[in-house]
Coordinates of C-alpha atoms (C1' of nucleotides) in Angstrom, one line a residue:
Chain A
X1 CA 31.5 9.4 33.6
X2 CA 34.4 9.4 30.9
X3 CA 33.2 7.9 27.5
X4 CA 36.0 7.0 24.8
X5 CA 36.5 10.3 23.0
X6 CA 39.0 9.0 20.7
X7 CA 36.1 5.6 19.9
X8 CA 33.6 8.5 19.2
X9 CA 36.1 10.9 17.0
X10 CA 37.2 7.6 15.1
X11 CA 33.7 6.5 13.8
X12 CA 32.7 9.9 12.9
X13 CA 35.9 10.5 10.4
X14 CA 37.1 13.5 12.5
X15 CA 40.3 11.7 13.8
X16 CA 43.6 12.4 11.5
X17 CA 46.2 11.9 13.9
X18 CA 47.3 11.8 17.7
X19 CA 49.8 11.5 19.9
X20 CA 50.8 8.0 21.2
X21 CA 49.2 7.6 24.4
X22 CA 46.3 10.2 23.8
X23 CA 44.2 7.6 23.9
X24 CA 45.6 6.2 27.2
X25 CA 45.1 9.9 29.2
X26 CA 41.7 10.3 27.8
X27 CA 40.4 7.1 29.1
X28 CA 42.5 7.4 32.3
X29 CA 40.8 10.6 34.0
X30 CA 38.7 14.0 32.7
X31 CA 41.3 15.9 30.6
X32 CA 41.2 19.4 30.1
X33 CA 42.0 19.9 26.4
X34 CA 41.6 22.9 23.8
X35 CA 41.3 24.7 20.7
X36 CA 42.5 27.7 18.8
X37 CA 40.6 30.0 17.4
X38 CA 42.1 32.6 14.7
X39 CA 40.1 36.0 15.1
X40 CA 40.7 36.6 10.9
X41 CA 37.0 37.4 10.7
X42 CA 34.1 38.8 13.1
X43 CA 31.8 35.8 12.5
X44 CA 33.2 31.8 12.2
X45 CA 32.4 29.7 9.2
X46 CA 31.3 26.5 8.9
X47 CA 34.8 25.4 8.4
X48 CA 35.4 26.0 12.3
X49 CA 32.3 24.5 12.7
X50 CA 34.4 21.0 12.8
X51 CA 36.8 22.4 15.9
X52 CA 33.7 23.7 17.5
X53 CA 31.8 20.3 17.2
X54 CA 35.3 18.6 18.2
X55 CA 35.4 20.2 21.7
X56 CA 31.6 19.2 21.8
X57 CA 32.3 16.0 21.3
X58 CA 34.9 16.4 24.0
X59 CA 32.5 17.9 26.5
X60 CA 30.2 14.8 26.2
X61 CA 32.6 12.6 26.7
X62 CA 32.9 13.9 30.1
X63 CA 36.4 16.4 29.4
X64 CA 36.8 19.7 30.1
X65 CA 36.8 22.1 26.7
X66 CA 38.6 25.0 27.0
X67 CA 38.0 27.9 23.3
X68 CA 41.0 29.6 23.0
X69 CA 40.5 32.7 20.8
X70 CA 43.6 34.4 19.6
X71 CA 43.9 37.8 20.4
X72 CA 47.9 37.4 20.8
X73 CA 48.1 34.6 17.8
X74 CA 46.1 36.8 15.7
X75 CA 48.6 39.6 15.5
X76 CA 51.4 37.6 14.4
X77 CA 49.6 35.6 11.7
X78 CA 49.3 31.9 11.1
X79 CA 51.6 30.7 8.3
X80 CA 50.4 27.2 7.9
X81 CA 48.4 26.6 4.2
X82 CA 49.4 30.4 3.3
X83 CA 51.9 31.0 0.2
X84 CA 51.8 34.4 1.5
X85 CA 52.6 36.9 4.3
X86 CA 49.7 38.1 5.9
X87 CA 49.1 41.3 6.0
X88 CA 48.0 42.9 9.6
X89 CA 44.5 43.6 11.3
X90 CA 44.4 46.6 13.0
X91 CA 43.8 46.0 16.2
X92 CA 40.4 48.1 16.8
X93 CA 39.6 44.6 13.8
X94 CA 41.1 42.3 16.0
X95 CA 39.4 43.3 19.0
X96 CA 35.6 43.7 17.8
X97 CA 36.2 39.8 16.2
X98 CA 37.8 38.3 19.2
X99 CA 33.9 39.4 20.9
X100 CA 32.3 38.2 18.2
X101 CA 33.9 35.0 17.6
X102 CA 33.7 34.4 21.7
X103 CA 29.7 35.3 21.7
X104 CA 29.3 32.7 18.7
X105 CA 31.0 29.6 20.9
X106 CA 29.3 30.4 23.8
X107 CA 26.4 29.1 21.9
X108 CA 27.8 25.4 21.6
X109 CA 29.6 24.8 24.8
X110 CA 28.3 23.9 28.0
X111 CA 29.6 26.5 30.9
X112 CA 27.5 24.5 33.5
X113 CA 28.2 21.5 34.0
X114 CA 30.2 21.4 37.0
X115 CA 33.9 20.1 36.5
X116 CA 34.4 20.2 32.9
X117 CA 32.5 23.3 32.1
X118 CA 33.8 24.8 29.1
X119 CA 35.9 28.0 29.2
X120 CA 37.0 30.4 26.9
X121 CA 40.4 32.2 27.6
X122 CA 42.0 34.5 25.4
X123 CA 45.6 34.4 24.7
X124 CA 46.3 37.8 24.7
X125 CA 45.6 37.7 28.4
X126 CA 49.5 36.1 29.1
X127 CA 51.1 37.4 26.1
X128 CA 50.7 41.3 27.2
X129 CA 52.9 41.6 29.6
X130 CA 55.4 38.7 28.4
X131 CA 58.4 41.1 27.2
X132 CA 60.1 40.1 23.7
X133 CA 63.6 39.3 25.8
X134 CA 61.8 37.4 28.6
X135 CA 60.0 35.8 25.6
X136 CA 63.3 34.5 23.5
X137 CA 65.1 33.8 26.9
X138 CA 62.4 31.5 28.7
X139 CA 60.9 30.0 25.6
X140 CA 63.1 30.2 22.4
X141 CA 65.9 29.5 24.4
X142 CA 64.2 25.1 24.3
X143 CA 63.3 25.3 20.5
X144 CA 65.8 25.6 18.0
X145 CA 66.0 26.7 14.9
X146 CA 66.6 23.8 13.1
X147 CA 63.4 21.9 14.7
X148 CA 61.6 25.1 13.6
X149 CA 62.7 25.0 10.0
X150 CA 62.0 21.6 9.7
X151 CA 58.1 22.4 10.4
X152 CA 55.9 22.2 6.8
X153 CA 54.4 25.5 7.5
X154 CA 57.7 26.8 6.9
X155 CA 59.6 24.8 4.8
X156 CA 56.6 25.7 2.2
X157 CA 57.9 29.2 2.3
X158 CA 61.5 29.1 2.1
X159 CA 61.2 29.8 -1.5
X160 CA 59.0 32.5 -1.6
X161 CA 60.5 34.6 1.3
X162 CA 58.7 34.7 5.0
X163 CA 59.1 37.5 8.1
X164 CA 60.5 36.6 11.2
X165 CA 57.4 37.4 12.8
X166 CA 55.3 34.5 11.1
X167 CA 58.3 32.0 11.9
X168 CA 57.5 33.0 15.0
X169 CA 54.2 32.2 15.2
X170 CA 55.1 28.6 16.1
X171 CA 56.7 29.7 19.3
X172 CA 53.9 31.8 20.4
X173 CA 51.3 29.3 19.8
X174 CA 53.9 26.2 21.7
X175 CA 54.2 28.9 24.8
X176 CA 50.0 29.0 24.7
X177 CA 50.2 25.2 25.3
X178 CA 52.9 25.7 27.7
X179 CA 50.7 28.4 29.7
X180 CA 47.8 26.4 29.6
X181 CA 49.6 22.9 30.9
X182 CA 51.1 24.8 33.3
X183 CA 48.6 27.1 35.0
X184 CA 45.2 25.5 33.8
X185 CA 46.5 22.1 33.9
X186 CA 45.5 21.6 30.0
X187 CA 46.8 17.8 28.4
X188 CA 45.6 18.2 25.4
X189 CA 45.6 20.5 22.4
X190 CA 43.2 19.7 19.5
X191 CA 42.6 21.4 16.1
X192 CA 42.7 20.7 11.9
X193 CA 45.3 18.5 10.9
X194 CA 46.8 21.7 9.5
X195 CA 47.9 22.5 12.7
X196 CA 50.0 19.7 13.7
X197 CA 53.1 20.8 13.6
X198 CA 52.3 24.4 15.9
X199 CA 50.8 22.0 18.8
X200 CA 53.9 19.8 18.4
X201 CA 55.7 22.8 19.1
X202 CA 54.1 23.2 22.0
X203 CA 54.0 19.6 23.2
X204 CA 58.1 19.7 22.9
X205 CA 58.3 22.8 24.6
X206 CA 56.3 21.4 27.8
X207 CA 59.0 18.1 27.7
X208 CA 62.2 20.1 27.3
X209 CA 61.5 23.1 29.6
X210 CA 59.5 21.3 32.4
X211 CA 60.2 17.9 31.5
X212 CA 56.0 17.4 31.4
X213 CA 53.6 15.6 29.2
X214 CA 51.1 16.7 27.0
X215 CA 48.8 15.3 23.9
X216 CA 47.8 16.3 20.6
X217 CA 45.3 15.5 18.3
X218 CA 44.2 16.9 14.8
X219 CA 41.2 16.2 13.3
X220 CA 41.1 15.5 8.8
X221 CA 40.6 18.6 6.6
X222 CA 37.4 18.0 5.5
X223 CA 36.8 18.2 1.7
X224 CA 34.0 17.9 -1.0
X225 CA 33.0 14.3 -2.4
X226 CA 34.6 16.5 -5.8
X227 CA 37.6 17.6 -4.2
X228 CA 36.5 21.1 -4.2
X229 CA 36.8 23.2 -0.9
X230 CA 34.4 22.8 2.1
X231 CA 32.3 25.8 3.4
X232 CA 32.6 27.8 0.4
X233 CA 29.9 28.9 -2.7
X234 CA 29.5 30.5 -5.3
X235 CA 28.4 33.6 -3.0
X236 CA 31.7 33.4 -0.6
X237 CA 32.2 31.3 2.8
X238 CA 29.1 30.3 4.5
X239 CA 29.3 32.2 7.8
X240 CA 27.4 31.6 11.2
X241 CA 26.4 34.8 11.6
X242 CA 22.9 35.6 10.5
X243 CA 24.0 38.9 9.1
X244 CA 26.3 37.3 7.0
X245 CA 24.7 34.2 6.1
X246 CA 21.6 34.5 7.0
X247 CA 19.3 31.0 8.6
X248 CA 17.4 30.1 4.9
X249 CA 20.8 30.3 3.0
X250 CA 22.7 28.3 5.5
X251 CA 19.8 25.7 5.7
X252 CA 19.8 25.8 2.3
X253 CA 23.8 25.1 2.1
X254 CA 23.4 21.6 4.0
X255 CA 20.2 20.3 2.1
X256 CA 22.3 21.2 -0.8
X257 CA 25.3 19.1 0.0
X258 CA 25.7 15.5 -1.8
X259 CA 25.1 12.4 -1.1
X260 CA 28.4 11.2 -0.6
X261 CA 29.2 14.3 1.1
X262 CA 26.1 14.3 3.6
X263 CA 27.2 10.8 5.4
X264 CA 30.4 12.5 6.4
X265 CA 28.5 15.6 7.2
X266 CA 26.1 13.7 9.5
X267 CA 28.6 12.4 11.7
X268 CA 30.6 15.3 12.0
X269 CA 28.2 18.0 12.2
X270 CA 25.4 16.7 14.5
X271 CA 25.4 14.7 17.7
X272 CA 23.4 11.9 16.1
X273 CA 24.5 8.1 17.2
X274 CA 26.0 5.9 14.6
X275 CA 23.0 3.6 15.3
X276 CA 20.6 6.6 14.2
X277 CA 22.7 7.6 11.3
X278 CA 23.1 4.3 9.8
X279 CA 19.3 3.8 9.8
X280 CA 19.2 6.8 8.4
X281 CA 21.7 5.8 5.8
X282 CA 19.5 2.7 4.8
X283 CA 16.7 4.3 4.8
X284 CA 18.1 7.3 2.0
X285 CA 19.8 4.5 -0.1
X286 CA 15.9 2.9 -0.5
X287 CA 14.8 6.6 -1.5
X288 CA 17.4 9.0 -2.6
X289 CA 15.9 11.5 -3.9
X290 CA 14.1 12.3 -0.3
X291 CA 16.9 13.5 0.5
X292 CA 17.1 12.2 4.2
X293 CA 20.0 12.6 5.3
X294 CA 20.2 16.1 3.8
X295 CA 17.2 17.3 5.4
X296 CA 18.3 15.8 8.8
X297 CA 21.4 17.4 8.7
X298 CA 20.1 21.0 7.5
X299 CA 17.7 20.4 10.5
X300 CA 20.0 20.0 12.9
X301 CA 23.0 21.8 12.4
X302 CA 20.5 25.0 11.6
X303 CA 18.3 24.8 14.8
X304 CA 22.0 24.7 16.8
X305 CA 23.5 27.5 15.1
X306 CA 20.6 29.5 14.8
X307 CA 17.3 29.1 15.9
X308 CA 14.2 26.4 15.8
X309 CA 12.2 29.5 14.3
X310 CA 14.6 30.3 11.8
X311 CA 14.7 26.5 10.8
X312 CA 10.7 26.8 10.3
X313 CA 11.1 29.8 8.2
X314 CA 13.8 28.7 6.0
X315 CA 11.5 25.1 5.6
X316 CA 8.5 27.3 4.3
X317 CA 10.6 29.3 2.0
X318 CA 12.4 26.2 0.6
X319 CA 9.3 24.4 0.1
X320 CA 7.4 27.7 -1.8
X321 CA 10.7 28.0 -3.5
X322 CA 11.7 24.2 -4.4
X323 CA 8.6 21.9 -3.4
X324 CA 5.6 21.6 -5.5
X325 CA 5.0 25.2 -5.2
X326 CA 2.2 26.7 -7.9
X327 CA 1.0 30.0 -7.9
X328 CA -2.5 29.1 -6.3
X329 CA -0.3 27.7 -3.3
X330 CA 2.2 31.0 -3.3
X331 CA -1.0 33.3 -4.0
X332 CA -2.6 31.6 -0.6
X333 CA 0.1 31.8 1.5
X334 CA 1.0 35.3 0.2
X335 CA -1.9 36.6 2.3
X336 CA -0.5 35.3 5.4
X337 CA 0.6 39.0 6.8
X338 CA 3.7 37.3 8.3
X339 CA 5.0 35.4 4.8
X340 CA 6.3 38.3 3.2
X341 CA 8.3 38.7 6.7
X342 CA 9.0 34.9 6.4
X343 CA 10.8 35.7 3.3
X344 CA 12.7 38.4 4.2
X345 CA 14.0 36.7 7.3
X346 CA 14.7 34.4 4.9
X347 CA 17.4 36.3 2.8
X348 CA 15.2 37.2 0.1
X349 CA 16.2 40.6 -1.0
X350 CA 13.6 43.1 -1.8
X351 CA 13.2 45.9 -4.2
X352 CA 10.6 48.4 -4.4
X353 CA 9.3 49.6 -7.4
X354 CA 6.2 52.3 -8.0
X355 CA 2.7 51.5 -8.0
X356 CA 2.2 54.0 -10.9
X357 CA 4.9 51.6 -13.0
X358 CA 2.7 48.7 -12.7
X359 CA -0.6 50.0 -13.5
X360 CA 0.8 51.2 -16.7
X361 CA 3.0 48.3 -17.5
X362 CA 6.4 47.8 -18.1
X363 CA 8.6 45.7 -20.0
X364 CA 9.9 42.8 -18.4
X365 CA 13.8 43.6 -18.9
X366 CA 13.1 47.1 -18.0
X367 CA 11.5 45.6 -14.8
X368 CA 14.5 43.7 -13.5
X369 CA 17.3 45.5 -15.0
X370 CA 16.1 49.1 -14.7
X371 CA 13.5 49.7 -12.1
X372 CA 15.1 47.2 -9.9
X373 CA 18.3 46.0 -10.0
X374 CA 18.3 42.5 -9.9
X375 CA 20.3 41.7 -13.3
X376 CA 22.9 44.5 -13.3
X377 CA 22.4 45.1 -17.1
X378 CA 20.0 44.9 -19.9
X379 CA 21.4 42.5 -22.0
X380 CA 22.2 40.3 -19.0
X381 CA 18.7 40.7 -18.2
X382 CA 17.6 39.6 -22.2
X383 CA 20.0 36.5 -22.3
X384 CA 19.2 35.2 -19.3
X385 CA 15.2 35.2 -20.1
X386 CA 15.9 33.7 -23.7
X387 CA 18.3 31.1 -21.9
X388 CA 14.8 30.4 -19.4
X389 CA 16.5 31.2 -16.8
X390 CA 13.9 33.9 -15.1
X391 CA 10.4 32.9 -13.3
X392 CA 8.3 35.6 -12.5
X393 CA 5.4 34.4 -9.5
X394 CA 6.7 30.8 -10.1
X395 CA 6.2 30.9 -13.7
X396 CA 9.4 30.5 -16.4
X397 CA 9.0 32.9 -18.8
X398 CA 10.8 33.1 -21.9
X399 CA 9.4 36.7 -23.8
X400 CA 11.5 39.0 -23.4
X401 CA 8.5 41.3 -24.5
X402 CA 6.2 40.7 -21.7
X403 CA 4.6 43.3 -20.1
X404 CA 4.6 43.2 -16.4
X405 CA 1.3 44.9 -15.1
X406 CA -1.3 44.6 -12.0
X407 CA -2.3 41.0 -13.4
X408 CA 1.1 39.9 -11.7
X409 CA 0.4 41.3 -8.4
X410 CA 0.5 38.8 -5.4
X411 CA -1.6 39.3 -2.5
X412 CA -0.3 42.2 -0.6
X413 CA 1.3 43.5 -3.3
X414 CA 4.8 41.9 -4.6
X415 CA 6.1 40.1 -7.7
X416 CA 8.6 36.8 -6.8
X417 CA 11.4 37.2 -9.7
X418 CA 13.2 34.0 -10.1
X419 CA 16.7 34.5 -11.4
X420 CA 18.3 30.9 -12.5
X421 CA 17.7 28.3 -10.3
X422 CA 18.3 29.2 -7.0
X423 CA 18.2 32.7 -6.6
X424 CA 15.2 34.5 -5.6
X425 CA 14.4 38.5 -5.0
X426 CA 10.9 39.8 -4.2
X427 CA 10.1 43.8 -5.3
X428 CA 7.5 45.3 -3.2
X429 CA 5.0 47.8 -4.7
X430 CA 4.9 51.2 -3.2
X431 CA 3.5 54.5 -3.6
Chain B
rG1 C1' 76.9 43.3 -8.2
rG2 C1' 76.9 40.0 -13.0
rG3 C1' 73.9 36.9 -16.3
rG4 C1' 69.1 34.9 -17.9
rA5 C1' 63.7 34.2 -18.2
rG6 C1' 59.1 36.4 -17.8
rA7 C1' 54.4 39.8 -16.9
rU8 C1' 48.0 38.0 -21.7
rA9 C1' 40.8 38.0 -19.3
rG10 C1' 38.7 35.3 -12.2
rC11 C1' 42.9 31.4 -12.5
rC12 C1' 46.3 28.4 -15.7
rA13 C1' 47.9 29.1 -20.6
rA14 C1' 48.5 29.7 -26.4
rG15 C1' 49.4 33.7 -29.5
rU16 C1' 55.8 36.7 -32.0
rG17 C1' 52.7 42.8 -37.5
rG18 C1' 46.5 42.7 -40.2
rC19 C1' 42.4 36.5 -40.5
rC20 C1' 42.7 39.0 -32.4
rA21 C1' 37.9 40.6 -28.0
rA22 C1' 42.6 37.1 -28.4
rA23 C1' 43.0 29.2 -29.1
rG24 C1' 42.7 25.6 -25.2
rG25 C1' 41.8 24.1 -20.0
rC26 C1' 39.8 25.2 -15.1
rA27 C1' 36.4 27.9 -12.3
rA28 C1' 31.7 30.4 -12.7
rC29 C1' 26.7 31.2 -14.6
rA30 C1' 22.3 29.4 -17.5
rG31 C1' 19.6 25.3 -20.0
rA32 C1' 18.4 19.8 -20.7
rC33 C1' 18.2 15.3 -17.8
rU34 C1' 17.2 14.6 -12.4
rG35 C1' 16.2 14.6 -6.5
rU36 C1' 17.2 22.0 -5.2
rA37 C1' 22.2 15.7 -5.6
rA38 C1' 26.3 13.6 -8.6
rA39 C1' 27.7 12.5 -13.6
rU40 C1' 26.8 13.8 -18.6
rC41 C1' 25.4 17.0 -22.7
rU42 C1' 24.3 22.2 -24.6
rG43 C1' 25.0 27.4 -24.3
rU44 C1' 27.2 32.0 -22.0
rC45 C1' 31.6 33.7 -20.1
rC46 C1' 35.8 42.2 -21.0
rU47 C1' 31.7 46.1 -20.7
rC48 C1' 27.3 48.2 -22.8
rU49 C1' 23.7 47.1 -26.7
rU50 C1' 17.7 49.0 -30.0
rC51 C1' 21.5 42.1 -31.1
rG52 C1' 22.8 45.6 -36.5
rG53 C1' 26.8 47.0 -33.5
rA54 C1' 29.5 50.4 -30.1
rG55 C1' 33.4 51.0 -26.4
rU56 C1' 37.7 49.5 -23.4
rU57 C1' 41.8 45.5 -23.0
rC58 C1' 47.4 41.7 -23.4
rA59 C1' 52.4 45.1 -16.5
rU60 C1' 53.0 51.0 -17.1
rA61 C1' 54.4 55.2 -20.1
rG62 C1' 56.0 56.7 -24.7
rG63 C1' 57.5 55.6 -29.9
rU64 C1' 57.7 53.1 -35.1
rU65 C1' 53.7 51.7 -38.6
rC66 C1' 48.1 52.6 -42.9
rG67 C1' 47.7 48.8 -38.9
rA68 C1' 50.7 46.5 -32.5
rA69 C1' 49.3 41.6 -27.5
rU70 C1' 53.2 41.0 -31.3
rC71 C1' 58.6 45.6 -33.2
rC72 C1' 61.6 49.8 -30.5
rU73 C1' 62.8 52.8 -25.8
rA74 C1' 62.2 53.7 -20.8
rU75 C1' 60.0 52.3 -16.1
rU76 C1' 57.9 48.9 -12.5
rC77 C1' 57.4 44.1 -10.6
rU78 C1' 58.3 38.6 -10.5
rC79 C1' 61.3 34.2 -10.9
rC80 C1' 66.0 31.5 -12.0
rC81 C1' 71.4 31.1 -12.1
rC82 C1' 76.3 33.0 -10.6
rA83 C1' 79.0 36.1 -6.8

RNA sequence: GGGGAGAUAGCCAAGUGGCCAAAGGCAACAGACUGUAAAUCUGUCCUCUUCGGAGUUCAUAGGUUCGAAUCCUAUUCUCCCCA
């Protein structure tokens, strides 16, 4: 049961560009198609979170997915959208992401379902053995330089200088195609439309050294309604790793995106039908500031990448946090044993300050810049409070006088510090 | 190898002896308005501060001067042109 992949890609805004007759191949018979993964880090972001939904997408349209992480690739560096040479992960790095990144798709892929269950193959696998002569005799001997140079990635660079290892890198990642079409019987590579040009490479190097055929397809580089970059904030990337980023702040990263930005979102990131989104749609425009599609997408994307618990926790938090909250409701819920938990699981850091501090009293800046250290400095501390930007228990507070004491104590003994508008930290009494 | 231009805060960029902790812009952070949105407006934006100030900066190391981001010397790095 083959379903049009390139229909589905199309109305969801993830289709930049493809190969003529891609179209022709999907619709013809189940295609074995794949992605590259770039082991730069030990957890993916929500930037691959695009490729990953793109073999998804493939899956359920009744293809084979194959992940490809790049434990050859990675050594040799990716030029495309760097001014720079990269520098070198040891390998000891290389290694311990490559099992990260590969635990973190098996999440999203289906590995039964019979014919096209997915697969995950690493590149260093072929590469190992492949000696450098064998390599520039059976493969650079059908690219030439001149096709090479012509490539973006590296036109971008001849000013600034770049090693023959990352002109290379093209090859390497044409001969994985190669490999693939030839002994896995893969048609297809896919990936950002960053990538066009190394899956040409390798869709040339199948025509002119076995005469074959083979298919690409990139999908758009997706940006901010503002132009600004996707995946990133003010704290760094937005990982999927819990450790990293943990379930509240990723949920908290979707329900944060814009409107404009969460219709694109929606069809990308879930597997919601355009019938279902475009209600959706309408029914947002009536209401705005329910934030519909927001929540939906938050929803979603959070209970696949983490967990439906994790989604419940960071929905409590956000709605102590950002919903109606008053201190009756947070002093009420406080003496559930498992909220404090809920918060913690939630991201929340926690300090600990002495019982003994709070019996006597202690001056608010002293209290968030001192005993704990959720402003790094006193005067930081001071401005912030005379800017209103501190809530202690839910409250804004504005004296930079006040005296801190048992009076603030929630049940089972913390204080919730507000710090601007979205930050939270919760100290813990002790001792 | 020869000639030229340059290095200023997170980034871009002005400043060419004192009025310089250093214009302006971007980014960031906070406030108001809102919907935890966008846009707009206001404030902060080297560090610490008892908000009086104090300390450390303009590639690096020396020097001239009452006084240096600014002048001199050396060093390092970057870019451009010629060979």
């Amino acid at each position: 049961m083959i379903k049009n992949f390139i229909q589905e890609l199309k109305w969801r805004g993830m289709l930049h560009d493809c190969v003529p007759g891609t179209e022709e191949q999907l619709t013809k018979e189940m295609t074995i198609g794949y992605i590259g993964f770039d082991p730069t880090a030990d957890s993916l972001g929500v930037g691959n979170l695009v490729q990953i939904m793109t073999l998804l997408h493939f899956q359920r349209a009744g293809h084979k997915p194959i992940a490809l992480v790049g434990g050859a690739t990675g050594m040799v560096g990716d030029p495309s959208g760097k001014s720079q040479e990269r520098n070198f992960l040891s390998e000891e790095v290389l290694q311990h992401n490559l099992n990260c990144q590969k635990k973190q798709l098996e999440k999203f892929l289906d590995f039964e379902s019979g014919v096209n269950s997915a697969e995950i193959v690493n590149n260093y696998d072929w590469f190992k053995n492949f000696t450098f002569l064998e390599f520039i005799r059976d493969v650079g001997k059908h690219i030439t330089i001149n096709y090479m140079m012509a490539k973006d990635s590296v036109q971008k660079r001849m000013d600034t200088g770049m090693s023959f290892t990352e002109f290379s890198y093209q090859l390497v990642q044409g001969y994985d195609f190669y490999y693939l079409w030839k002994h896995k019987g893969v048609k297809l590579q896919m990936g950002g439309s960053d990538q066009w040009g190394n899956i040409v490479t390798g869709t040339e190097l199948i025509r002119r050294k076995d005469s074959g055929d083979a298919f690409a397809l990139t999908t758009p580089l997706i940006k901010k309604a503002d132009g600004t970059k996707f995946g990133k904030t003010e704290g760094g990337n937005i990982w999927l790793d819990a450790k990293r980023t943990s379930p509240y702040q990723f949920y908290q990263f979707w329900l944060n995106a814009s409107d404009e930005d969460s219709k694109n979102y929606i069809r990308i990131f879930t597997l919601m039908t355009q019938a279902e989104i475009e209600a959706m749609e309408a029914e947002h425009a009536k209401a705005p500031n329910f934030r519909i599609l927001q929540k939906a997408l938050a929803k979603d994307i959070t209970i696949r990448v983490h967990s439906e618990t994790d989604y419940n926790a960071a929905v409590e938090a956000s709605e102590i946090f950002f919903g109606k909250g008053t201190i009756e409701q947070l002093k009420s819920v406080s003496q559930r044993g498992d909220f404090l938990d809920i918060l913690r699981e939630a991201g929340v850091p926690s300090f600990q300050i002495g019982a003994l501090d709070i019996k006597n009293g202690i001056n608010i800046v002293d209290f968030v810049a001192e005993k704990t250290k959720i402003f790094s400095s006193k005067g930081e501390a001071r401005k912030m409070i005379q800017a209103g930007g501190v809530s202690i228990n839910l409250n804004k507070i504005s004296d930079v006088n006040l005296i801190v004491n048992n009076d603030y104590l929630l049940p089972n003994s913390y204080i919730l510090i507000r710090k601007g508008k979205k930050e939270y930290s919760m100290v813990n009494v002790v001792g």
